[in-house]
Amino acid sequence: MLRALRHGYDIGKFMQLRKTIPAIALGVVSLAVPIAASAGTGTSTSGPSIEATATDSSQVESATLTDINGKPSGALSVKAAPNAAPKTAPKTAPKATAQSEQSEKVFSTGKLTGEEFSSIGLSWKKDSAVDSGLTAETRIHRDGAWGPWQNVPLGLDDGVAEEAKRAGAPAFYTDDADGAEVRLTSPEGSLPQDLKLSFIDPAQTPAASASERRPHSTQPGQPDVKLRKDWGADESLADPGYKTQPSIKAALVHHTVTGNNSYTQEQVPQIINGIYVQHITVLGYGDFPYHFVVDRFGGIWEGRKGSVEMRPGTEIPAVLGGHASGFNTNTFGVAMLGNFEPNNSEGGEDTGPDPKPTEAMTTSLADLLAWKVGQYQLAPEGTTQLVSAGGGGTNPHPTGTVLDVPVISSHKDVNVTACPGAKLYETLPELRKQVADRLS
């Protein structure tokens, strides 16, 4: 169980200051505990608060970093960026350039340590303005030592889905850690409104026994799919029932950018569970954003509830996902667990110049797509038309815009994003052929 993180102090000393406040964005009650400000890092306001959401499992605690106006809150210190110009720019300097340089600021949380967590996430008010040049970095504390700084991706892979109540970044996998420090650099010197840093420690339900698991061979062509119980889904968090839609016209491939490409097979359920808890508890989704997840060992995992059962002519003809802003209708989403954009440009562990998906991963992806594309009688090497539902964010297409896309497409084919990463995207033509071969 997570407890309030502390900033170099015994949290017990602050318990008398605890107060109960409503967490408006999440619709739950929170406990706020002030924490001391970081010393020697610049201007700071009063101490930050850690808010433990009132769930039975205490799976998330959040530190408030800005108020509703985007002003730094708590121990979020502010200082000029290292390359910023002095406050009084030389008279010969162009006015616009001087103002731009002076406005660039670095915001830092300082070192926060406490109970264990396995992922962190950044989130903010859904309709808040966000500096397009804003970047984030974190370093993690585990086993008594601080690790190196890593870039944290700030754009959700699925944009801001229609069902989301908050905007934010993907769950960033840290493995079992007990501390984090985050710093954000803004060229405009501004931060999103109601910015929060969340510490996620998913509570897993017991794995399904062999007798409890649905058989894997109930549908023709179905590959081995691990169910939600197998990654420990707490079903009490998700909306009840299924979010159904009439049919499926296309598959959209994603990557998760969860911060770690060298995860072990044993860590996979924890990473998937972190994505789940982040999206529901922090961002306000109704369920897991993607229909399926494929890991680097070739494991296929059920994401959104009902994704295994959905098929034409049944009580669940299709399930509406939350994976592509404005294009969730008539699509299903498959997320490859990892980051396939070269040279770490998406954040997290250094990906190097050629972060290709593994052969096991692409084989399982082809198996999965052949199964579902076949069920909906789609042509894997064909094209289809999707209609934008609008929504803004990563979706530049106004409501009603019709797009011609491949039946097997990716997130970047419908939204402005690097997802699914250049090295995964370049495999799609071959993937379509493999799916066609399986169906023939």
CSV table of C-alpha atoms in Angstrom, one decimal:
chain,number,residue,atom,x,y,z
A,1,MET,CA,0.0,0.0,0.0
A,2,LEU,CA,1.2,3.5,-0.9
A,3,ARG,CA,1.5,6.1,1.9
A,4,ALA,CA,2.1,9.8,1.4
A,5,LEU,CA,5.6,10.4,0.0
A,6,ARG,CA,7.9,12.6,2.1
A,7,HIS,CA,10.4,15.2,1.2
A,8,GLY,CA,13.3,14.3,3.6
A,9,TYR,CA,11.0,14.3,6.6
A,10,ASP,CA,9.1,11.8,8.7
A,11,ILE,CA,5.6,11.9,7.4
A,12,GLY,CA,4.2,11.2,10.8
A,13,LYS,CA,5.2,14.8,11.9
A,14,PHE,CA,2.7,16.1,9.4
A,15,MET,CA,-0.2,13.9,10.2
A,16,GLN,CA,-1.8,16.5,12.4
A,17,LEU,CA,-2.0,18.7,9.3
A,18,ARG,CA,-4.0,16.2,7.3
A,19,LYS,CA,-7.3,17.3,6.0
A,20,THR,CA,-9.9,15.7,3.8
A,21,ILE,CA,-10.7,17.5,0.5
A,22,PRO,CA,-12.7,16.6,-2.6
A,23,ALA,CA,-10.6,15.6,-5.7
A,24,ILE,CA,-12.9,17.3,-8.1
A,25,ALA,CA,-11.3,15.9,-11.3
A,26,LEU,CA,-11.6,12.3,-10.2
A,27,GLY,CA,-14.8,12.4,-8.2
A,28,VAL,CA,-13.2,10.8,-5.1
A,29,VAL,CA,-12.1,11.9,-1.7
A,30,SER,CA,-8.4,12.6,-1.1
A,31,LEU,CA,-6.1,13.1,1.8
A,32,ALA,CA,-3.8,16.1,1.4
A,33,VAL,CA,-0.5,16.1,3.4
A,34,PRO,CA,1.8,19.2,3.1
A,35,ILE,CA,5.5,18.4,2.5
A,36,ALA,CA,8.5,20.6,2.9
A,37,ALA,CA,9.8,22.6,0.0
A,38,SER,CA,13.1,21.8,-1.8
A,39,ALA,CA,15.9,24.0,-0.6
A,40,GLY,CA,18.3,25.9,-2.9
A,41,THR,CA,16.4,25.4,-6.1
A,42,GLY,CA,14.8,28.8,-6.7
A,43,THR,CA,11.6,30.5,-5.9
A,44,SER,CA,9.0,28.2,-4.2
A,45,THR,CA,5.5,28.5,-2.8
A,46,SER,CA,4.0,26.5,0.1
A,47,GLY,CA,4.7,22.8,0.4
A,48,PRO,CA,3.1,20.3,-2.1
A,49,SER,CA,0.3,18.0,-1.2
A,50,ILE,CA,0.1,14.2,-1.8
A,51,GLU,CA,-3.4,13.0,-2.3
A,52,ALA,CA,-4.2,9.4,-1.6
A,53,THR,CA,-7.3,8.4,-3.6
A,54,ALA,CA,-9.9,6.8,-1.4
A,55,THR,CA,-9.9,3.4,-3.1
A,56,ASP,CA,-9.8,0.2,-1.2
A,57,SER,CA,-6.4,-0.6,-2.6
A,58,SER,CA,-4.8,2.8,-2.3
A,59,GLN,CA,-3.3,2.3,-5.7
A,60,VAL,CA,-2.5,6.0,-6.5
A,61,GLU,CA,-1.2,9.0,-4.7
A,62,SER,CA,-0.9,12.4,-6.4
A,63,ALA,CA,1.2,15.4,-5.7
A,64,THR,CA,-0.3,18.7,-6.8
A,65,LEU,CA,2.2,20.7,-8.9
A,66,THR,CA,0.1,23.6,-10.2
A,67,ASP,CA,-3.1,25.3,-9.1
A,68,ILE,CA,-6.2,25.7,-11.3
A,69,ASN,CA,-4.5,28.7,-12.9
A,70,GLY,CA,-1.3,26.9,-13.8
A,71,LYS,CA,0.7,28.6,-11.1
A,72,PRO,CA,3.3,26.5,-9.3
A,73,SER,CA,2.0,24.9,-6.1
A,74,GLY,CA,3.7,23.1,-3.3
A,75,ALA,CA,7.4,22.6,-3.5
A,76,LEU,CA,7.6,23.0,-7.3
A,77,SER,CA,10.5,25.3,-7.5
A,78,VAL,CA,11.1,27.7,-10.4
A,79,LYS,CA,14.3,28.9,-12.0
A,80,ALA,CA,15.5,30.3,-15.3
A,81,ALA,CA,16.7,27.8,-17.8
A,82,PRO,CA,20.5,27.5,-18.1
A,83,ASN,CA,20.5,29.1,-21.5
A,84,ALA,CA,18.1,31.8,-20.7
A,85,ALA,CA,19.1,35.5,-21.1
A,86,PRO,CA,19.5,37.8,-18.1
A,87,LYS,CA,16.4,39.7,-17.0
A,88,THR,CA,17.7,42.9,-18.6
A,89,ALA,CA,18.5,42.0,-22.2
A,90,PRO,CA,21.1,44.1,-24.1
A,91,LYS,CA,19.5,46.9,-26.1
A,92,THR,CA,20.8,45.4,-29.3
A,93,ALA,CA,19.0,42.1,-28.8
A,94,PRO,CA,15.8,41.7,-30.8
A,95,LYS,CA,12.9,42.2,-28.4
A,96,ALA,CA,11.0,39.0,-29.3
A,97,THR,CA,14.1,36.8,-28.9
A,98,ALA,CA,15.0,38.3,-25.6
A,99,GLN,CA,11.5,37.8,-24.2
A,100,SER,CA,11.4,34.2,-25.5
A,101,GLU,CA,14.8,33.4,-23.8
A,102,GLN,CA,13.8,35.1,-20.6
A,103,SER,CA,10.5,33.2,-20.3
A,104,GLU,CA,12.1,29.8,-20.5
A,105,LYS,CA,11.9,28.2,-17.1
A,106,VAL,CA,12.7,24.9,-15.3
A,107,PHE,CA,10.3,23.6,-12.7
A,108,SER,CA,11.5,21.0,-10.2
A,109,THR,CA,9.8,18.9,-7.6
A,110,GLY,CA,12.9,18.2,-5.7
A,111,LYS,CA,13.5,14.6,-4.4
A,112,LEU,CA,10.3,12.9,-3.2
A,113,THR,CA,10.8,9.6,-1.4
A,114,GLY,CA,8.4,7.2,0.4
A,115,GLU,CA,6.6,3.9,0.0
A,116,GLU,CA,7.1,1.8,-3.1
A,117,PHE,CA,5.4,2.4,-6.5
A,118,SER,CA,5.9,0.9,-9.9
A,119,SER,CA,4.9,3.7,-12.3
A,120,ILE,CA,4.5,7.5,-12.3
A,121,GLY,CA,2.2,9.7,-14.4
A,122,LEU,CA,1.7,13.3,-15.1
A,123,SER,CA,-1.8,14.7,-15.7
A,124,TRP,CA,-3.6,18.0,-16.0
A,125,LYS,CA,-6.9,19.7,-16.6
A,126,LYS,CA,-8.4,18.3,-19.8
A,127,ASP,CA,-8.9,21.6,-21.7
A,128,SER,CA,-5.7,23.3,-20.3
A,129,ALA,CA,-3.4,25.1,-22.7
A,130,VAL,CA,0.0,23.3,-22.8
A,131,ASP,CA,3.3,24.8,-24.0
A,132,SER,CA,4.1,22.9,-27.2
A,133,GLY,CA,7.8,22.9,-26.3
A,134,LEU,CA,7.2,21.5,-22.7
A,135,THR,CA,9.5,18.6,-21.8
A,136,ALA,CA,9.8,16.5,-18.7
A,137,GLU,CA,12.5,14.4,-17.1
A,138,THR,CA,12.6,12.1,-14.1
A,139,ARG,CA,15.1,10.2,-12.1
A,140,ILE,CA,14.1,7.3,-9.9
A,141,HIS,CA,15.2,6.2,-6.5
A,142,ARG,CA,15.5,2.5,-5.8
A,143,ASP,CA,17.8,0.2,-3.8
A,144,GLY,CA,19.2,3.2,-1.9
A,145,ALA,CA,20.4,5.1,-5.0
A,146,TRP,CA,19.2,7.6,-7.6
A,147,GLY,CA,19.2,6.6,-11.2
A,148,PRO,CA,20.0,8.7,-14.3
A,149,TRP,CA,17.7,11.3,-15.7
A,150,GLN,CA,15.3,10.0,-18.3
A,151,ASN,CA,12.9,11.8,-20.6
A,152,VAL,CA,9.2,11.4,-19.8
A,153,PRO,CA,6.8,11.5,-22.8
A,154,LEU,CA,4.1,14.1,-22.2
A,155,GLY,CA,1.7,13.1,-25.1
A,156,LEU,CA,-0.7,10.3,-24.4
A,157,ASP,CA,-0.5,7.7,-27.1
A,158,ASP,CA,-4.2,7.8,-27.4
A,159,GLY,CA,-4.5,11.6,-27.3
A,160,VAL,CA,-7.3,12.8,-25.1
A,161,ALA,CA,-10.0,10.2,-25.7
A,162,GLU,CA,-13.6,11.3,-25.6
A,163,GLU,CA,-14.2,9.4,-22.4
A,164,ALA,CA,-11.2,10.9,-20.5
A,165,LYS,CA,-11.8,13.4,-17.7
A,166,ARG,CA,-8.2,14.6,-17.6
A,167,ALA,CA,-5.4,15.0,-20.1
A,168,GLY,CA,-1.9,13.6,-19.4
A,169,ALA,CA,1.1,11.5,-20.1
A,170,PRO,CA,1.4,7.7,-20.4
A,171,ALA,CA,2.1,5.7,-17.2
A,172,PHE,CA,5.9,5.7,-17.0
A,173,TYR,CA,7.2,2.3,-15.7
A,174,THR,CA,9.7,2.7,-12.9
A,175,ASP,CA,9.9,-0.9,-11.6
A,176,ASP,CA,9.7,-1.1,-7.8
A,177,ALA,CA,10.9,2.3,-6.7
A,178,ASP,CA,10.5,4.4,-3.6
A,179,GLY,CA,11.4,7.9,-4.8
A,180,ALA,CA,11.3,10.2,-7.8
A,181,GLU,CA,12.3,13.7,-8.8
A,182,VAL,CA,10.7,15.4,-11.8
A,183,ARG,CA,11.7,18.5,-13.6
A,184,LEU,CA,9.8,20.2,-16.4
A,185,THR,CA,11.3,22.7,-18.9
A,186,SER,CA,9.0,25.2,-20.6
A,187,PRO,CA,10.1,27.6,-23.4
A,188,GLU,CA,7.1,29.8,-22.6
A,189,GLY,CA,7.7,29.6,-18.8
A,190,SER,CA,4.3,28.1,-18.2
A,191,LEU,CA,2.7,24.8,-17.0
A,192,PRO,CA,-0.7,23.2,-17.5
A,193,GLN,CA,-3.5,23.9,-15.1
A,194,ASP,CA,-4.0,21.6,-12.2
A,195,LEU,CA,-0.9,19.6,-13.0
A,196,LYS,CA,-0.4,16.5,-10.8
A,197,LEU,CA,2.3,13.9,-10.4
A,198,SER,CA,0.9,10.5,-9.6
A,199,PHE,CA,2.6,7.5,-8.0
A,200,ILE,CA,1.0,4.3,-9.1
A,201,ASP,CA,1.2,1.0,-7.2
A,202,PRO,CA,-1.4,-1.4,-8.8
A,203,ALA,CA,-3.1,-3.9,-6.6
A,204,GLN,CA,-3.4,-7.1,-8.5
A,205,THR,CA,-6.3,-9.5,-8.1
A,206,PRO,CA,-5.3,-13.2,-7.8
A,207,ALA,CA,-4.4,-14.7,-11.2
A,208,ALA,CA,-7.1,-16.9,-12.7
A,209,SER,CA,-6.8,-20.6,-12.0
A,210,ALA,CA,-6.9,-23.0,-14.9
A,211,SER,CA,-10.5,-23.9,-14.2
A,212,GLU,CA,-11.5,-20.2,-14.1
A,213,ARG,CA,-10.0,-19.2,-17.4
A,214,ARG,CA,-12.0,-19.2,-20.5
A,215,PRO,CA,-10.7,-21.8,-23.1
A,216,HIS,CA,-8.4,-20.3,-25.7
A,217,SER,CA,-9.8,-22.3,-28.5
A,218,THR,CA,-13.5,-21.3,-28.4
A,219,GLN,CA,-13.2,-19.2,-31.6
A,220,PRO,CA,-11.7,-20.3,-35.0
A,221,GLY,CA,-8.2,-18.9,-35.5
A,222,GLN,CA,-7.9,-17.5,-32.0
A,223,PRO,CA,-4.3,-17.3,-30.8
A,224,ASP,CA,-3.4,-17.8,-27.1
A,225,VAL,CA,-4.7,-14.6,-25.4
A,226,LYS,CA,-4.0,-14.0,-21.8
A,227,LEU,CA,-7.1,-12.5,-20.0
A,228,ARG,CA,-7.5,-9.5,-17.8
A,229,LYS,CA,-7.3,-11.7,-14.7
A,230,ASP,CA,-3.8,-12.8,-15.8
A,231,TRP,CA,-2.4,-9.2,-15.5
A,232,GLY,CA,-4.3,-8.7,-12.3
A,233,ALA,CA,-7.1,-6.3,-13.4
A,234,ASP,CA,-9.1,-4.9,-10.5
A,235,GLU,CA,-12.5,-5.1,-12.1
A,236,SER,CA,-14.1,-2.8,-9.5
A,237,LEU,CA,-12.3,0.1,-11.1
A,238,ALA,CA,-13.7,-0.2,-14.6
A,239,ASP,CA,-17.1,0.9,-15.7
A,240,PRO,CA,-19.6,-2.0,-15.4
A,241,GLY,CA,-20.8,-3.7,-18.6
A,242,TYR,CA,-19.4,-3.3,-22.1
A,243,LYS,CA,-19.0,-0.2,-24.3
A,244,THR,CA,-20.4,-1.7,-27.5
A,245,GLN,CA,-20.5,-0.4,-31.1
A,246,PRO,CA,-22.0,-1.8,-34.3
A,247,SER,CA,-18.9,-3.1,-36.1
A,248,ILE,CA,-15.2,-2.8,-36.9
A,249,LYS,CA,-13.7,-1.4,-40.1
A,250,ALA,CA,-10.0,-1.0,-39.2
A,251,ALA,CA,-7.2,-2.0,-36.8
A,252,LEU,CA,-4.9,0.7,-35.4
A,253,VAL,CA,-1.5,-0.3,-34.2
A,254,HIS,CA,0.2,1.7,-31.3
A,255,HIS,CA,3.2,1.6,-29.0
A,256,THR,CA,2.9,2.3,-25.2
A,257,VAL,CA,6.0,4.3,-24.6
A,258,THR,CA,6.0,3.1,-21.0
A,259,GLY,CA,9.7,3.9,-20.4
A,260,ASN,CA,11.3,0.5,-20.6
A,261,ASN,CA,12.1,-1.6,-23.6
A,262,SER,CA,14.1,-4.2,-21.7
A,263,TYR,CA,11.4,-5.3,-19.3
A,264,THR,CA,11.3,-8.9,-18.2
A,265,GLN,CA,8.5,-11.4,-18.8
A,266,GLU,CA,7.7,-11.3,-15.2
A,267,GLN,CA,7.3,-7.5,-15.2
A,268,VAL,CA,4.7,-7.5,-18.1
A,269,PRO,CA,1.6,-7.8,-15.9
A,270,GLN,CA,2.7,-5.0,-13.7
A,271,ILE,CA,3.4,-2.7,-16.6
A,272,ILE,CA,0.0,-3.4,-18.1
A,273,ASN,CA,-1.7,-3.0,-14.8
A,274,GLY,CA,0.0,0.4,-14.4
A,275,ILE,CA,-1.5,1.6,-17.7
A,276,TYR,CA,-4.9,0.4,-16.5
A,277,VAL,CA,-4.8,2.2,-13.2
A,278,GLN,CA,-3.3,5.4,-14.6
A,279,HIS,CA,-6.0,5.7,-17.3
A,280,ILE,CA,-8.9,5.0,-14.9
A,281,THR,CA,-7.9,6.4,-11.6
A,282,VAL,CA,-5.8,9.4,-12.8
A,283,LEU,CA,-7.2,10.3,-16.2
A,284,GLY,CA,-10.8,9.2,-15.7
A,285,TYR,CA,-11.2,6.7,-18.5
A,286,GLY,CA,-13.9,4.0,-18.1
A,287,ASP,CA,-11.6,1.1,-18.9
A,288,PHE,CA,-8.2,0.1,-20.4
A,289,PRO,CA,-7.6,2.2,-23.5
A,290,TYR,CA,-6.5,-0.5,-26.0
A,291,HIS,CA,-8.3,-3.7,-26.9
A,292,PHE,CA,-5.1,-5.8,-26.8
A,293,VAL,CA,-1.5,-5.5,-25.8
A,294,VAL,CA,1.4,-7.5,-27.3
A,295,ASP,CA,4.7,-7.8,-25.3
A,296,ARG,CA,8.2,-8.3,-26.7
A,297,PHE,CA,8.1,-12.0,-25.8
A,298,GLY,CA,5.1,-12.6,-28.1
A,299,GLY,CA,2.5,-12.6,-25.3
A,300,ILE,CA,-1.0,-11.3,-26.3
A,301,TRP,CA,-3.0,-9.8,-23.5
A,302,GLU,CA,-6.7,-8.7,-23.4
A,303,GLY,CA,-6.9,-5.0,-22.6
A,304,ARG,CA,-10.4,-3.5,-22.8
A,305,LYS,CA,-13.2,-5.6,-21.3
A,306,GLY,CA,-15.0,-7.7,-24.0
A,307,SER,CA,-12.3,-7.6,-26.6
A,308,VAL,CA,-11.8,-11.3,-26.8
A,309,GLU,CA,-15.5,-12.1,-27.1
A,310,MET,CA,-16.4,-9.3,-29.6
A,311,ARG,CA,-17.3,-10.5,-33.0
A,312,PRO,CA,-20.2,-9.9,-35.5
A,313,GLY,CA,-23.5,-11.5,-34.9
A,314,THR,CA,-23.1,-11.8,-31.1
A,315,GLU,CA,-24.3,-9.8,-28.1
A,316,ILE,CA,-20.9,-8.0,-28.3
A,317,PRO,CA,-20.6,-7.1,-32.0
A,318,ALA,CA,-17.7,-4.8,-31.3
A,319,VAL,CA,-16.2,-2.9,-28.3
A,320,LEU,CA,-15.6,0.9,-28.4
A,321,GLY,CA,-12.1,1.6,-27.2
A,322,GLY,CA,-10.2,4.8,-26.0
A,323,HIS,CA,-7.1,4.5,-28.1
A,324,ALA,CA,-7.3,7.2,-30.9
A,325,SER,CA,-8.8,10.6,-30.4
A,326,GLY,CA,-11.7,11.0,-32.8
A,327,PHE,CA,-11.3,7.6,-34.4
A,328,ASN,CA,-12.3,5.1,-31.7
A,329,THR,CA,-15.6,4.4,-33.6
A,330,ASN,CA,-15.3,1.4,-36.0
A,331,THR,CA,-11.7,0.6,-35.0
A,332,PHE,CA,-9.9,-1.6,-32.5
A,333,GLY,CA,-6.5,-0.8,-31.0
A,334,VAL,CA,-3.5,-3.0,-30.5
A,335,ALA,CA,-0.6,-1.6,-28.4
A,336,MET,CA,2.9,-3.0,-28.7
A,337,LEU,CA,4.5,-2.8,-25.3
A,338,GLY,CA,7.6,-0.6,-25.6
A,339,ASN,CA,9.0,2.4,-27.6
A,340,PHE,CA,9.9,2.0,-31.2
A,341,GLU,CA,10.9,5.5,-32.0
A,342,PRO,CA,14.7,5.8,-32.7
A,343,ASN,CA,17.1,7.7,-30.4
A,344,ASN,CA,14.8,8.0,-27.4
A,345,SER,CA,12.8,10.8,-28.9
A,346,GLU,CA,9.6,9.5,-27.3
A,347,GLY,CA,11.2,9.3,-23.8
A,348,GLY,CA,12.2,6.6,-21.3
A,349,GLU,CA,15.0,4.1,-21.7
A,350,ASP,CA,17.5,4.8,-24.5
A,351,THR,CA,16.1,3.2,-27.6
A,352,GLY,CA,19.2,3.7,-29.8
A,353,PRO,CA,19.0,4.2,-33.6
A,354,ASP,CA,17.1,1.0,-34.5
A,355,PRO,CA,14.5,-0.1,-31.9
A,356,LYS,CA,12.7,-2.8,-33.9
A,357,PRO,CA,10.0,-4.9,-32.4
A,358,THR,CA,11.1,-8.5,-31.8
A,359,GLU,CA,10.3,-11.3,-34.2
A,360,ALA,CA,8.1,-12.9,-31.5
A,361,MET,CA,6.2,-9.6,-31.1
A,362,THR,CA,5.5,-9.2,-34.9
A,363,THR,CA,4.5,-12.9,-35.2
A,364,SER,CA,2.0,-12.6,-32.4
A,365,LEU,CA,0.7,-9.3,-33.8
A,366,ALA,CA,0.1,-10.9,-37.2
A,367,ASP,CA,-1.7,-13.8,-35.5
A,368,LEU,CA,-3.9,-11.5,-33.5
A,369,LEU,CA,-4.8,-9.3,-36.5
A,370,ALA,CA,-5.6,-12.3,-38.7
A,371,TRP,CA,-8.0,-13.6,-36.0
A,372,LYS,CA,-9.9,-10.3,-35.6
A,373,VAL,CA,-9.6,-9.0,-39.2
A,374,GLY,CA,-10.9,-12.4,-40.3
A,375,GLN,CA,-13.9,-12.3,-37.9
A,376,TYR,CA,-15.0,-8.9,-39.4
A,377,GLN,CA,-14.3,-10.1,-43.0
A,378,LEU,CA,-11.9,-7.3,-43.7
A,379,ALA,CA,-9.3,-7.2,-46.5
A,380,PRO,CA,-5.9,-6.9,-44.7
A,381,GLU,CA,-4.2,-5.3,-47.7
A,382,GLY,CA,-7.2,-3.2,-48.5
A,383,THR,CA,-8.4,0.3,-47.5
A,384,THR,CA,-11.5,1.7,-45.7
A,385,GLN,CA,-13.0,5.0,-44.7
A,386,LEU,CA,-13.2,6.3,-41.2
A,387,VAL,CA,-15.1,9.4,-40.1
A,388,SER,CA,-13.6,11.8,-37.5
A,389,ALA,CA,-15.5,12.5,-34.3
A,390,GLY,CA,-13.4,15.6,-33.8
A,391,GLY,CA,-12.1,16.2,-30.3
A,392,GLY,CA,-9.0,18.2,-31.0
A,393,GLY,CA,-5.8,17.4,-29.2
A,394,THR,CA,-3.8,15.0,-31.4
A,395,ASN,CA,-6.7,14.8,-33.8
A,396,PRO,CA,-6.4,17.6,-36.4
A,397,HIS,CA,-9.5,16.4,-38.4
A,398,PRO,CA,-12.7,18.3,-37.8
A,399,THR,CA,-15.9,16.4,-37.0
A,400,GLY,CA,-17.2,14.6,-40.1
A,401,THR,CA,-13.9,14.5,-42.0
A,402,VAL,CA,-13.6,11.3,-44.0
A,403,LEU,CA,-10.2,9.6,-44.1
A,404,ASP,CA,-9.2,6.8,-46.5
A,405,VAL,CA,-6.8,4.6,-44.5
A,406,PRO,CA,-5.4,1.0,-44.8
A,407,VAL,CA,-7.5,-1.6,-43.0
A,408,ILE,CA,-4.4,-2.3,-40.9
A,409,SER,CA,-3.3,1.2,-40.0
A,410,SER,CA,-1.6,2.9,-37.1
A,411,HIS,CA,-2.2,5.8,-34.7
A,412,LYS,CA,-0.2,8.2,-36.8
A,413,ASP,CA,-2.5,7.5,-39.8
A,414,VAL,CA,-5.3,9.2,-38.0
A,415,ASN,CA,-3.7,11.5,-35.4
A,416,VAL,CA,-0.7,13.8,-35.3
A,417,THR,CA,1.7,11.6,-33.3
A,418,ALA,CA,4.9,9.6,-33.6
A,419,CYS,CA,3.1,6.5,-32.5
A,420,PRO,CA,3.6,3.6,-33.2
A,421,GLY,CA,7.3,4.7,-33.6
A,422,ALA,CA,9.2,4.8,-36.9
A,423,LYS,CA,10.7,1.3,-36.6
A,424,LEU,CA,7.3,-0.3,-36.0
A,425,TYR,CA,5.5,1.8,-38.6
A,426,GLU,CA,7.9,0.6,-41.3
A,427,THR,CA,7.0,-3.0,-40.6
A,428,LEU,CA,3.3,-2.5,-41.5
A,429,PRO,CA,3.4,-3.3,-45.2
A,430,GLU,CA,5.0,-6.6,-44.4
A,431,LEU,CA,2.6,-7.1,-41.6
A,432,ARG,CA,-0.4,-6.7,-43.9
A,433,LYS,CA,1.0,-9.4,-46.2
A,434,GLN,CA,1.5,-11.8,-43.3
A,435,VAL,CA,-2.0,-11.3,-42.2
A,436,ALA,CA,-3.3,-11.9,-45.7
A,437,ASP,CA,-1.2,-15.1,-45.9
A,438,ARG,CA,-2.7,-16.4,-42.7
A,439,LEU,CA,-6.3,-15.7,-43.9
A,440,SER,CA,-5.7,-17.3,-47.2
